[in-house]
Amino acid sequence: AAGPGAVELTGCEGKYQVINGIYRPNKDPPLYAQRPCWKLDDKSYYLFHSGKTRWVISGTLGDSTTCYAFVQDDRRGHPALCRGPWQRCDDQGNW
């Protein structure tokens, strides 16, 4: 179960299915770009705000330039509330 404050990501297929799962609030640091951030259970994937215009999933907290997926921030304050759609690159690396 996701639990309080968690975000569940589903739907990615192929080699990107590794980013599916339950992202729990990150403990250290709890914020990035003055917004909450999350870490995927037992894996090194993070969900955080880029500090500019996107919520992103990346293998490194703070690295929004080499992200696996993103959604435009529509100022709702939480990635699960954004209208979307989430975007990710295909298996050849094209967006």
Short mmCIF file of C-alpha atoms in Angstrom, two decimals:
data_model
loop_
_atom_site.label_atom_id
_atom_site.label_comp_id
_atom_site.label_asym_id
_atom_site.label_seq_id
_atom_site.Cartn_x
_atom_site.Cartn_y
_atom_site.Cartn_z
CA ALA A 1 0.00 0.00 0.00
CA ALA A 2 1.15 3.49 -0.79
CA GLY A 3 0.51 4.98 2.66
CA PRO A 4 0.30 8.63 3.69
CA GLY A 5 2.28 11.04 1.57
CA ALA A 6 3.34 8.39 -0.94
CA VAL A 7 2.93 8.62 -4.71
CA GLU A 8 2.40 5.53 -6.86
CA LEU A 9 3.60 5.49 -10.46
CA THR A 10 2.30 2.84 -12.87
CA GLY A 11 2.07 2.32 -16.60
CA CYS A 12 5.65 2.47 -17.81
CA GLU A 13 6.62 -0.51 -19.93
CA GLY A 14 9.75 -2.07 -21.36
CA LYS A 15 13.05 -0.91 -19.97
CA TYR A 16 11.31 2.00 -18.23
CA GLN A 17 9.14 -0.22 -16.04
CA VAL A 18 11.91 0.13 -13.42
CA ILE A 19 10.51 3.56 -12.48
CA ASN A 20 7.08 2.09 -11.64
CA GLY A 21 6.35 1.70 -7.95
CA ILE A 22 5.66 3.53 -4.73
CA TYR A 23 7.61 6.71 -4.11
CA ARG A 24 7.75 7.57 -0.42
CA PRO A 25 8.63 10.98 1.04
CA ASN A 26 12.39 11.42 0.95
CA LYS A 27 13.94 11.75 4.39
CA ASP A 28 17.19 13.55 3.68
CA PRO A 29 16.49 16.03 2.27
CA PRO A 30 12.68 16.16 2.60
CA LEU A 31 12.53 19.11 0.18
CA TYR A 32 14.17 19.95 -3.11
CA ALA A 33 13.61 23.33 -4.80
CA GLN A 34 11.42 24.16 -1.78
CA ARG A 35 8.96 21.40 -2.67
CA PRO A 36 8.48 17.85 -1.38
CA CYS A 37 10.49 15.07 -2.98
CA TRP A 38 10.08 11.29 -2.98
CA LYS A 39 12.29 8.21 -3.39
CA LEU A 40 11.25 4.91 -4.98
CA ASP A 41 11.29 2.03 -2.50
CA ASP A 42 14.66 0.25 -2.46
CA LYS A 43 15.81 1.87 -5.72
CA SER A 44 17.72 5.01 -6.64
CA TYR A 45 14.94 6.87 -8.43
CA TYR A 46 13.59 10.19 -7.22
CA LEU A 47 10.48 12.24 -7.94
CA PHE A 48 11.08 15.96 -7.45
CA HIS A 49 10.42 19.42 -8.86
CA SER A 50 13.04 20.74 -11.25
CA GLY A 51 12.89 24.19 -9.67
CA LYS A 52 11.63 25.53 -12.98
CA THR A 53 8.60 24.10 -14.78
CA ARG A 54 8.49 20.31 -14.31
CA TRP A 55 8.09 17.46 -11.88
CA VAL A 56 10.63 14.82 -12.92
CA ILE A 57 11.76 11.28 -12.20
CA SER A 58 15.52 10.90 -12.24
CA GLY A 59 18.20 8.59 -10.93
CA THR A 60 19.84 11.52 -9.14
CA LEU A 61 18.03 13.95 -6.89
CA GLY A 62 18.46 17.37 -8.48
CA ASP A 63 19.38 16.17 -11.99
CA SER A 64 16.40 17.15 -14.10
CA THR A 65 18.33 17.22 -17.39
CA THR A 66 18.68 13.43 -17.65
CA CYS A 67 15.30 12.44 -16.30
CA TYR A 68 13.30 9.30 -17.18
CA ALA A 69 9.90 11.00 -17.17
CA PHE A 70 8.36 14.40 -16.49
CA VAL A 71 5.08 16.27 -16.23
CA GLN A 72 4.60 20.00 -16.68
CA ASP A 73 3.95 21.77 -13.39
CA ASP A 74 0.56 23.45 -13.59
CA ARG A 75 0.96 25.04 -10.15
CA ARG A 76 -1.19 22.54 -8.29
CA GLY A 77 1.60 21.96 -5.77
CA HIS A 78 1.87 18.19 -6.15
CA PRO A 79 2.84 15.96 -9.12
CA ALA A 80 -0.18 13.68 -8.65
CA LEU A 81 -2.51 16.67 -9.09
CA CYS A 82 -0.99 17.90 -12.37
CA ARG A 83 -3.26 17.46 -15.38
CA GLY A 84 -0.47 15.80 -17.33
CA PRO A 85 0.17 13.86 -19.33
CA TRP A 86 3.41 12.43 -18.00
CA GLN A 87 5.98 12.05 -20.76
CA ARG A 88 8.91 9.68 -21.09
CA CYS A 89 11.31 8.84 -23.84
CA ASP A 90 10.94 5.72 -25.94
CA ASP A 91 13.40 2.83 -26.03
CA GLN A 92 15.58 4.75 -28.53
CA GLY A 93 15.78 7.80 -26.22
CA ASN A 94 13.38 9.99 -28.21
CA TRP A 95 10.75 12.07 -26.37
#
